[in-house]
Short mmCIF file of C-alpha atoms and ligand atoms in Angstrom, two decimals:
data_model
loop_
_atom_site.label_atom_id
_atom_site.label_comp_id
_atom_site.label_asym_id
_atom_site.label_seq_id
_atom_site.Cartn_x
_atom_site.Cartn_y
_atom_site.Cartn_z
CA MET A 184 -20.89 10.47 -11.26
CA ASN A 185 -23.85 8.28 -12.39
CA LEU A 186 -27.14 8.43 -10.10
CA THR A 187 -29.45 5.97 -8.87
CA PRO A 188 -32.17 5.45 -11.41
CA GLY A 189 -34.98 8.03 -9.97
CA LEU A 190 -32.34 10.44 -8.07
CA GLU A 191 -31.37 12.31 -11.17
CA GLY A 192 -31.49 16.08 -10.36
CA VAL A 193 -30.31 15.12 -6.42
CA VAL A 194 -27.27 16.86 -5.81
CA ALA A 195 -24.47 13.94 -5.83
CA ALA A 196 -21.32 13.95 -3.58
CA GLU A 197 -17.97 14.18 -5.72
CA THR A 198 -15.48 11.73 -5.49
CA ARG A 199 -12.48 10.38 -7.37
CA LEU A 200 -12.50 7.06 -6.23
CA SER A 201 -14.83 4.91 -8.23
CA ASP A 202 -17.53 5.45 -10.87
CA VAL A 203 -20.40 3.08 -11.11
CA ASP A 204 -22.56 2.94 -14.42
CA GLY A 205 -25.22 1.18 -14.07
CA GLU A 206 -27.08 1.33 -17.42
CA ARG A 207 -23.90 0.29 -19.32
CA GLY A 208 -22.04 -2.26 -16.34
CA ARG A 209 -18.91 -0.63 -15.94
CA LEU A 210 -17.16 -0.04 -12.78
CA VAL A 211 -13.94 2.65 -12.94
CA ILE A 212 -11.78 2.26 -10.11
CA ALA A 213 -9.80 5.66 -9.39
CA GLY A 214 -9.44 5.78 -13.44
CA PHE A 215 -9.12 1.85 -14.09
CA PRO A 216 -11.87 0.02 -15.45
CA VAL A 217 -12.09 -3.43 -12.94
CA GLU A 218 -11.50 -5.80 -15.34
CA ARG A 219 -7.83 -4.30 -16.13
CA LEU A 220 -7.05 -3.52 -12.32
CA ALA A 221 -8.42 -7.22 -11.03
CA GLU A 222 -6.28 -8.52 -13.83
CA GLU A 223 -2.90 -6.48 -13.23
CA ALA A 224 -2.72 -5.21 -9.85
CA THR A 225 -2.32 -6.66 -6.44
CA PHE A 226 -4.12 -5.58 -3.32
CA GLU A 227 -1.43 -3.99 -2.18
CA ASP A 228 -1.63 -1.74 -5.48
CA ALA A 229 -5.23 -0.81 -5.33
CA VAL A 230 -4.89 0.52 -1.69
CA GLY A 231 -2.03 2.70 -3.19
CA LEU A 232 -4.10 3.88 -6.12
CA LEU A 233 -7.20 4.45 -3.97
CA TRP A 234 -4.70 6.33 -1.56
CA ASP A 235 -2.51 8.33 -3.58
CA GLY A 236 -4.67 8.49 -7.07
CA ARG A 237 -2.20 6.48 -8.77
CA LEU A 238 -0.51 2.90 -8.82
CA PRO A 239 2.00 2.83 -6.74
CA ASP A 240 5.96 2.69 -8.02
CA ALA A 241 7.82 -0.06 -6.14
CA VAL A 242 8.95 2.50 -3.16
CA GLY A 243 4.91 3.30 -3.20
CA ARG A 244 4.19 -0.49 -2.95
CA GLU A 245 6.28 -1.57 -0.52
CA ARG A 246 5.24 0.96 1.93
CA VAL A 247 1.51 -0.21 1.30
CA ARG A 248 3.15 -3.67 1.94
CA ALA A 249 4.98 -2.58 5.25
CA GLY A 250 1.67 -0.95 6.25
CA LEU A 251 -0.93 -3.71 5.99
CA SER A 252 1.95 -6.20 7.80
CA GLU A 253 2.25 -3.84 10.77
CA GLY A 254 -1.39 -3.99 10.88
CA ARG A 255 -1.77 -7.79 10.76
CA THR A 256 0.86 -7.74 13.65
CA ALA A 257 -0.98 -5.38 15.61
CA ALA A 258 -4.19 -7.11 15.38
CA PHE A 259 -2.85 -10.46 16.58
CA GLU A 260 -0.77 -8.82 19.17
CA ARG A 261 -3.90 -7.23 20.73
CA HIS A 262 -5.99 -10.38 20.08
CA ARG A 263 -5.96 -11.29 23.38
CA ALA A 264 -7.10 -7.80 24.73
CA LEU A 265 -10.39 -7.76 22.36
CA GLY A 266 -12.92 -8.59 25.14
CA ASP A 267 -15.02 -11.87 23.93
CA ALA A 268 -15.16 -10.34 20.14
CA LEU A 269 -13.21 -13.13 18.58
CA GLN A 270 -15.75 -15.59 20.32
CA GLN A 271 -18.87 -13.83 18.43
CA ALA A 272 -20.80 -16.76 16.67
CA ASP A 273 -21.37 -14.07 13.98
CA GLY A 274 -18.08 -12.85 11.54
CA MET A 275 -19.21 -9.47 11.28
CA ASP A 276 -20.42 -9.10 15.05
CA ALA A 277 -16.60 -10.15 15.93
CA LEU A 278 -15.42 -7.49 13.25
CA ARG A 279 -17.60 -4.79 14.69
CA THR A 280 -16.68 -5.50 18.23
CA ALA A 281 -12.84 -6.07 17.73
CA VAL A 282 -12.41 -3.29 15.37
CA SER A 283 -13.48 -0.99 18.08
CA HIS A 284 -10.77 -1.86 20.07
CA LEU A 285 -7.70 -0.37 17.54
CA THR A 286 -7.33 2.47 18.21
CA GLY A 287 -3.93 4.67 17.52
CA LEU A 288 -3.52 2.64 13.80
CA SER A 289 -2.81 4.44 11.16
CA PRO A 290 -5.40 3.95 8.00
CA LEU A 291 -3.15 1.33 6.29
CA GLN A 292 -2.64 -0.20 9.30
CA LEU A 293 -5.96 -0.37 10.13
CA VAL A 294 -6.82 -2.28 6.45
CA GLY A 295 -4.22 -4.67 7.11
CA ALA A 296 -6.28 -5.38 10.87
CA VAL A 297 -9.24 -6.04 9.46
CA GLY A 298 -7.79 -9.05 7.42
CA ALA A 299 -5.81 -10.64 10.30
CA LEU A 300 -9.09 -10.16 12.70
CA THR A 301 -11.06 -11.99 10.16
CA ALA A 302 -8.44 -15.15 9.99
CA ALA A 303 -8.12 -14.83 13.87
CA TRP A 304 -11.74 -15.06 14.37
CA LEU A 305 -12.04 -17.90 11.98
CA ARG A 306 -9.38 -20.13 14.07
CA THR A 307 -10.93 -19.25 17.36
CA ARG A 308 -14.02 -20.23 16.14
CA ALA A 309 -12.61 -23.33 14.78
CA GLY A 310 -10.84 -23.98 18.16
CA GLN A 311 -7.57 -23.17 16.97
CA PRO A 312 -4.82 -20.83 18.07
CA VAL A 313 -4.47 -17.77 16.31
CA LEU A 314 -1.89 -17.87 13.90
CA ALA A 315 1.17 -14.69 13.76
CA PRO A 316 1.48 -13.13 10.57
CA ALA A 317 4.59 -13.20 8.40
CA THR A 318 6.35 -9.43 8.36
CA GLY A 319 6.26 -8.17 4.95
CA ALA A 320 4.64 -10.68 3.12
CA ALA A 321 2.00 -10.21 0.47
CA HIS A 322 -1.47 -9.46 2.19
CA ALA A 323 -3.68 -11.78 0.53
CA ALA A 324 -1.12 -14.83 0.99
CA ASP A 325 -0.86 -13.92 4.10
CA VAL A 326 -4.32 -13.66 5.24
CA LEU A 327 -5.10 -17.01 3.93
CA ARG A 328 -2.54 -18.96 5.58
CA ILE A 329 -3.32 -17.26 9.19
CA ALA A 330 -6.91 -17.89 8.27
CA LEU A 331 -6.42 -21.87 7.10
CA GLY A 332 -3.30 -22.39 8.73
CA VAL A 333 -1.72 -23.95 5.53
CA GLU A 334 0.43 -22.12 3.11
CA PRO A 335 -1.80 -21.19 0.17
CA SER A 336 -0.64 -22.37 -3.52
CA ALA A 337 0.20 -19.22 -5.49
CA ALA A 338 -3.09 -19.65 -7.66
CA THR A 339 -4.98 -19.87 -4.75
CA ALA A 340 -3.47 -16.43 -3.01
CA ARG A 341 -3.52 -14.92 -6.47
CA GLY A 342 -7.33 -15.99 -6.73
CA LEU A 343 -8.04 -14.00 -2.96
CA ASP A 344 -6.19 -11.21 -4.46
CA ALA A 345 -8.05 -10.52 -7.38
CA TYR A 346 -11.26 -10.61 -5.28
CA LEU A 347 -9.69 -8.16 -2.43
CA VAL A 348 -8.87 -5.94 -5.48
CA THR A 349 -12.53 -6.35 -7.17
CA VAL A 350 -14.60 -5.29 -4.06
CA CYS A 351 -12.35 -2.78 -2.74
CA ASP A 352 -14.29 0.29 -3.77
CA HIS A 353 -17.73 0.88 -5.31
CA GLY A 354 -19.19 4.30 -5.49
CA MET A 355 -21.42 5.69 -2.68
CA ASN A 356 -23.07 2.27 -1.52
CA ALA A 357 -24.58 1.83 2.01
CA SER A 358 -21.59 1.28 3.89
CA THR A 359 -19.04 3.87 2.41
CA PHE A 360 -21.99 5.97 2.96
CA ALA A 361 -22.46 5.11 6.65
CA ALA A 362 -18.25 5.73 6.77
CA ARG A 363 -18.61 9.36 5.12
CA VAL A 364 -21.51 10.39 7.54
CA VAL A 365 -19.14 9.16 10.43
CA ALA A 366 -16.54 11.25 9.02
CA SER A 367 -18.30 14.04 7.95
CA THR A 368 -18.90 15.19 11.76
CA GLY A 369 -15.31 15.15 12.45
CA SER A 370 -15.14 11.34 14.44
CA ASP A 371 -12.24 9.38 14.02
CA ASP A 372 -11.50 6.30 11.40
CA VAL A 373 -12.02 3.52 13.85
CA SER A 374 -15.73 4.66 14.07
CA ALA A 375 -16.33 5.34 10.69
CA VAL A 376 -15.18 1.47 9.82
CA VAL A 377 -17.21 0.05 12.75
CA ALA A 378 -20.24 2.14 11.69
CA ALA A 379 -19.64 0.67 7.71
CA ILE A 380 -19.02 -2.72 9.31
CA GLY A 381 -22.61 -2.66 10.54
CA ALA A 382 -24.01 -1.74 7.40
CA LEU A 383 -22.21 -4.25 5.41
CA LYS A 384 -23.53 -7.04 7.57
CA GLY A 385 -27.28 -6.93 6.04
CA PRO A 386 -28.04 -9.37 3.45
CA LEU A 387 -29.37 -6.69 1.01
CA HIS A 388 -25.57 -5.40 1.20
CA GLY A 389 -22.70 -7.60 2.04
CA GLY A 390 -24.32 -10.42 3.49
CA ALA A 391 -25.29 -12.42 0.67
CA PRO A 392 -22.79 -14.82 -0.41
CA GLY A 393 -23.02 -17.19 2.23
CA PRO A 394 -26.91 -17.31 1.40
CA VAL A 395 -25.61 -18.13 -2.48
CA LEU A 396 -23.91 -20.92 -1.58
CA ASP A 397 -26.43 -22.45 0.48
CA MET A 398 -28.97 -22.02 -2.61
CA LEU A 399 -26.43 -23.71 -4.85
CA ASP A 400 -26.37 -26.70 -2.37
CA ALA A 401 -30.38 -26.72 -2.00
CA VAL A 402 -30.68 -26.55 -5.85
CA GLY A 403 -28.20 -29.57 -5.84
CA THR A 404 -28.05 -30.00 -9.62
CA PRO A 405 -28.62 -27.91 -12.96
CA GLU A 406 -32.06 -29.22 -14.17
CA LYS A 407 -33.29 -28.82 -10.88
CA ALA A 408 -32.30 -24.98 -10.67
CA GLU A 409 -35.91 -23.62 -12.58
CA GLY A 410 -38.57 -25.38 -10.63
CA TRP A 411 -36.46 -24.70 -7.23
CA LEU A 412 -36.08 -21.12 -8.19
CA GLU A 413 -40.02 -20.76 -9.20
CA ALA A 414 -40.97 -22.43 -5.45
CA GLU A 415 -38.41 -19.43 -4.01
CA LEU A 416 -40.21 -16.54 -5.82
CA VAL A 417 -43.83 -18.14 -5.24
CA ALA A 418 -42.85 -18.01 -1.49
CA GLY A 419 -42.22 -14.39 -1.81
CA ARG A 420 -38.58 -14.81 -1.07
CA ARG A 421 -35.29 -13.04 -3.09
CA ILE A 422 -33.07 -14.75 -5.25
CA MET A 423 -29.37 -14.15 -3.38
CA GLY A 424 -27.09 -12.97 -5.53
CA MET A 425 -29.34 -11.51 -8.02
CA GLY A 426 -30.62 -7.79 -9.04
CA HIS A 427 -28.83 -4.58 -7.72
CA ARG A 428 -29.84 -1.12 -6.83
CA ILE A 429 -27.61 0.45 -9.42
CA TYR A 430 -26.50 -1.91 -12.33
CA ARG A 431 -29.29 -2.77 -14.87
CA THR A 432 -27.09 -5.11 -16.40
CA ARG A 433 -25.04 -7.95 -14.89
CA ASP A 434 -22.53 -6.38 -12.47
CA PRO A 435 -19.22 -6.38 -14.16
CA ARG A 436 -17.68 -7.51 -11.06
CA ALA A 437 -19.46 -10.88 -11.68
CA GLU A 438 -17.69 -11.39 -14.61
CA VAL A 439 -14.32 -10.77 -13.24
CA LEU A 440 -14.66 -13.29 -10.47
CA GLU A 441 -16.47 -15.73 -12.48
CA ARG A 442 -13.44 -15.48 -14.86
CA ALA A 443 -11.07 -16.03 -11.66
CA VAL A 444 -12.98 -18.84 -10.37
CA GLU A 445 -12.67 -20.13 -14.10
CA ARG A 446 -8.58 -19.91 -13.90
CA LEU A 447 -8.82 -21.80 -10.37
CA GLU A 448 -10.95 -24.88 -11.62
CA ALA A 449 -8.69 -25.01 -14.48
CA GLU A 450 -5.99 -25.71 -12.31
CA GLY A 451 -7.91 -28.46 -10.50
CA LEU A 452 -8.66 -26.20 -7.33
CA GLY A 453 -11.85 -25.30 -5.82
CA GLN A 454 -15.15 -27.06 -5.70
CA ARG A 455 -16.10 -27.24 -9.52
CA ARG A 456 -19.57 -25.80 -9.00
CA LEU A 457 -19.35 -23.27 -11.82
CA PRO A 458 -21.58 -25.68 -14.29
CA LEU A 459 -24.12 -25.43 -11.71
CA ALA A 460 -23.85 -21.79 -10.79
CA ARG A 461 -24.28 -21.10 -14.41
CA ALA A 462 -27.70 -22.71 -14.62
CA VAL A 463 -28.74 -21.61 -11.74
CA GLU A 464 -27.86 -17.89 -12.75
CA ARG A 465 -29.46 -18.27 -16.24
CA ALA A 466 -32.76 -19.96 -14.71
CA ALA A 467 -32.66 -16.97 -12.22
CA VAL A 468 -32.39 -14.30 -14.87
CA GLY A 469 -35.12 -16.19 -16.96
CA ALA A 470 -37.51 -16.50 -13.79
CA LEU A 471 -37.22 -12.76 -12.67
CA ARG A 472 -37.47 -11.47 -16.48
CA ALA A 473 -40.89 -13.14 -16.77
CA ARG A 474 -42.05 -11.73 -13.00
CA HIS A 475 -40.57 -8.21 -13.71
CA PRO A 476 -40.27 -7.75 -17.45
CA ASP A 477 -39.47 -3.93 -17.15
CA ARG A 478 -36.84 -3.92 -14.52
CA PRO A 479 -33.67 -5.71 -15.36
CA LEU A 480 -32.36 -8.26 -12.72
CA HIS A 481 -29.16 -9.90 -13.07
CA ALA A 482 -26.32 -11.52 -11.18
CA ASN A 483 -24.83 -9.37 -8.81
CA VAL A 484 -20.91 -9.27 -7.58
CA GLU A 485 -22.29 -11.71 -4.31
CA PHE A 486 -23.37 -14.56 -6.72
CA TYR A 487 -19.48 -15.24 -7.94
CA THR A 488 -18.19 -14.20 -4.60
CA ALA A 489 -19.48 -17.04 -3.43
CA LEU A 490 -17.62 -19.42 -5.63
CA LEU A 491 -14.07 -17.64 -5.70
CA LEU A 492 -14.26 -17.59 -1.74
CA ASP A 493 -15.12 -20.95 -1.53
CA SER A 494 -12.67 -22.31 -4.30
CA VAL A 495 -9.89 -20.68 -2.00
CA GLY A 496 -10.62 -22.44 0.93
CA LEU A 497 -12.84 -19.65 3.16
CA PRO A 498 -15.93 -21.36 4.51
CA ARG A 499 -18.88 -19.19 4.36
CA ALA A 500 -19.16 -17.79 7.75
CA ALA A 501 -16.05 -15.85 6.60
CA PHE A 502 -17.27 -14.35 3.12
CA THR A 503 -18.98 -10.90 4.50
CA PRO A 504 -15.60 -10.38 6.79
CA THR A 505 -13.67 -11.01 3.70
CA PHE A 506 -15.77 -8.66 1.94
CA ALA A 507 -15.02 -6.12 5.03
CA ALA A 508 -11.26 -6.71 4.58
CA SER A 509 -11.08 -5.57 1.29
CA ARG A 510 -13.61 -2.65 1.46
CA VAL A 511 -11.81 -1.31 4.47
CA ALA A 512 -9.44 0.04 1.93
CA GLY A 513 -12.51 2.11 0.08
CA TRP A 514 -13.74 2.98 3.29
CA LEU A 515 -10.75 4.75 4.42
CA ALA A 516 -9.98 6.37 1.11
CA HIS A 517 -13.43 8.09 1.24
CA VAL A 518 -13.26 8.94 4.54
CA LYS A 519 -9.77 10.71 3.75
CA GLU A 520 -12.04 12.11 1.03
CA GLN A 521 -14.78 13.19 2.93
CA ARG A 522 -12.66 15.07 5.80
CA GLU A 523 -11.05 16.89 3.08
CA THR A 524 -14.34 18.78 1.91
CA GLY A 525 -14.70 19.83 5.33
CA ARG A 526 -18.43 19.61 5.42
CA LEU A 527 -21.16 17.64 7.54
CA ILE A 528 -23.46 15.38 5.64
CA ARG A 529 -27.00 16.07 6.61
CA PRO A 530 -29.68 14.68 4.69
CA ALA A 531 -32.85 16.56 4.74
CA SER A 532 -36.12 14.47 5.28
CA LYS A 533 -39.43 15.41 4.34
CA TYR A 534 -42.31 15.68 7.25
CA VAL A 535 -45.17 13.44 6.77
CA GLY A 536 -46.40 13.49 10.04
CA PRO A 537 -49.40 14.61 11.70
N1 COA B 129 -34.89 -11.83 -6.30
C1 COA B 129 -36.04 -11.57 -6.52
N2 COA B 129 -36.84 -10.50 -6.74
C2 COA B 129 -36.40 -9.04 -6.34
C3 COA B 129 -34.68 -9.62 -6.33
C4 COA B 129 -34.38 -10.75 -6.25
N3 COA B 129 -33.00 -11.00 -5.80
N4 COA B 129 -33.98 -8.45 -6.50
C5 COA B 129 -35.18 -7.33 -6.94
N5 COA B 129 -36.44 -8.20 -6.70
C6 COA B 129 -37.29 -7.48 -7.00
C7 COA B 129 -38.22 -7.11 -5.70
O1 COA B 129 -38.99 -7.82 -5.14
C8 COA B 129 -39.20 -6.16 -6.52
O2 COA B 129 -40.01 -6.65 -7.31
P1 COA B 129 -41.75 -5.65 -6.61
O3 COA B 129 -41.42 -4.14 -7.39
O4 COA B 129 -42.90 -6.54 -7.29
O5 COA B 129 -41.68 -5.37 -4.86
C9 COA B 129 -38.52 -5.49 -7.68
O6 COA B 129 -37.64 -6.51 -8.18
C10 COA B 129 -37.38 -4.29 -7.74
O7 COA B 129 -36.48 -4.28 -6.52
P2 COA B 129 -36.36 -3.38 -5.58
O8 COA B 129 -36.56 -3.84 -4.04
O9 COA B 129 -36.79 -1.87 -5.62
O10 COA B 129 -34.69 -3.08 -5.93
P3 COA B 129 -33.83 -2.72 -4.79
O11 COA B 129 -32.67 -1.83 -5.82
O12 COA B 129 -34.61 -1.98 -3.71
O13 COA B 129 -32.89 -3.44 -4.61
C11 COA B 129 -31.07 -5.49 -3.96
C12 COA B 129 -31.49 -3.89 -4.78
C13 COA B 129 -29.69 -5.75 -4.20
C14 COA B 129 -31.22 -5.30 -2.64
C15 COA B 129 -32.30 -6.62 -4.29
O14 COA B 129 -31.78 -6.97 -5.78
C16 COA B 129 -32.10 -8.08 -3.42
O15 COA B 129 -32.30 -7.77 -2.37
N6 COA B 129 -31.43 -8.89 -4.27
C17 COA B 129 -31.05 -10.01 -3.41
C18 COA B 129 -29.90 -9.70 -2.09
C19 COA B 129 -28.49 -9.81 -2.96
O16 COA B 129 -27.80 -10.63 -3.67
N7 COA B 129 -27.83 -8.52 -2.20
C20 COA B 129 -26.34 -8.40 -2.87
C21 COA B 129 -26.16 -6.81 -3.27
S1 COA B 129 -24.91 -6.31 -3.94
#
């Protein structure tokens, strides 16, 4: 396992789930490079892989599909008994509150439920009725359908599926660590997921893709990118979707998602924002290099997440909840792994007070 730069020599948790190599810009999920997994696997496959350590066969895939479907149905059946969760203005507030009601579900069902709750929140927010999931349907396609109220094309469903696979796990990131800390105390799955949702919500972790799209809107045209970014940096603001705690290269997931957007745009789908996004990325890398010559700052996963989720038709308010709908698979796989260690996580603190 690779360590956060500066933390070499510090004891690291062991995990079989994923490895983030920040120097070389590589991500391996349970033995598979993320590029290959996103190309060849469905979200059901990825969940099976995280759960069992190998890609599921036909029977295993069916079991995962059924579990996710049961979870979507459970969320739908309970959606009127979630207090005012679905009325929350912020999607992550809605998810955090709604998930806390979902006791008694299996981990697979809980994964399925988070996708359905994201869709239910979107519908409620738009003043539209919450839609019933289709029993046994593919998860990505069904979540899109119940979120947007229209049957997605195969290409659009594949676009969301590729996203869900790409971001399903990523080492000991902040939300995963939060989930593992809760699990390590002997607490339950729902509590671990609720804690993780709270951690993912912040703009330094999962809250960046909405602001990335706001940035592209504000820049407007490729030739304005440099001037706009310069003004932001002079004002002391961070460029959303750029920089990463571990990667010293471009985030490998940015590459995967950029390709997925490219495929959608080639089919005439999406918003055709790629030329502008690429110009903004190029200008941002240049401006950040000039300011921080010793600290490589490149595009992270959120940069092209914004484009892909926009291209499949999801509004920007749903971007971080959709991230949660994928990462919940990783969280719960880590929860299981943490429980197997039987150890309480208790980092040391160094007293610097009087
Ligand atoms: N825009 C402008 N400056 C940035 C930057 C960005 N996106 N990311 C890092 N920097 C600068 C910092 O201001 C800091 O400068 P300083 O040393 O003069 O104070 C320097 O680069 C090092 O940054 P640091 O805060 O030590 O990096 P980190 O590892 O703590 O931060 C992130 C990683 C992801 C939190 C950070 O890059 C960031 O805030 N990115 C924007 C938000 C985002 O895209 N989040 C999604 C992450 S997947």
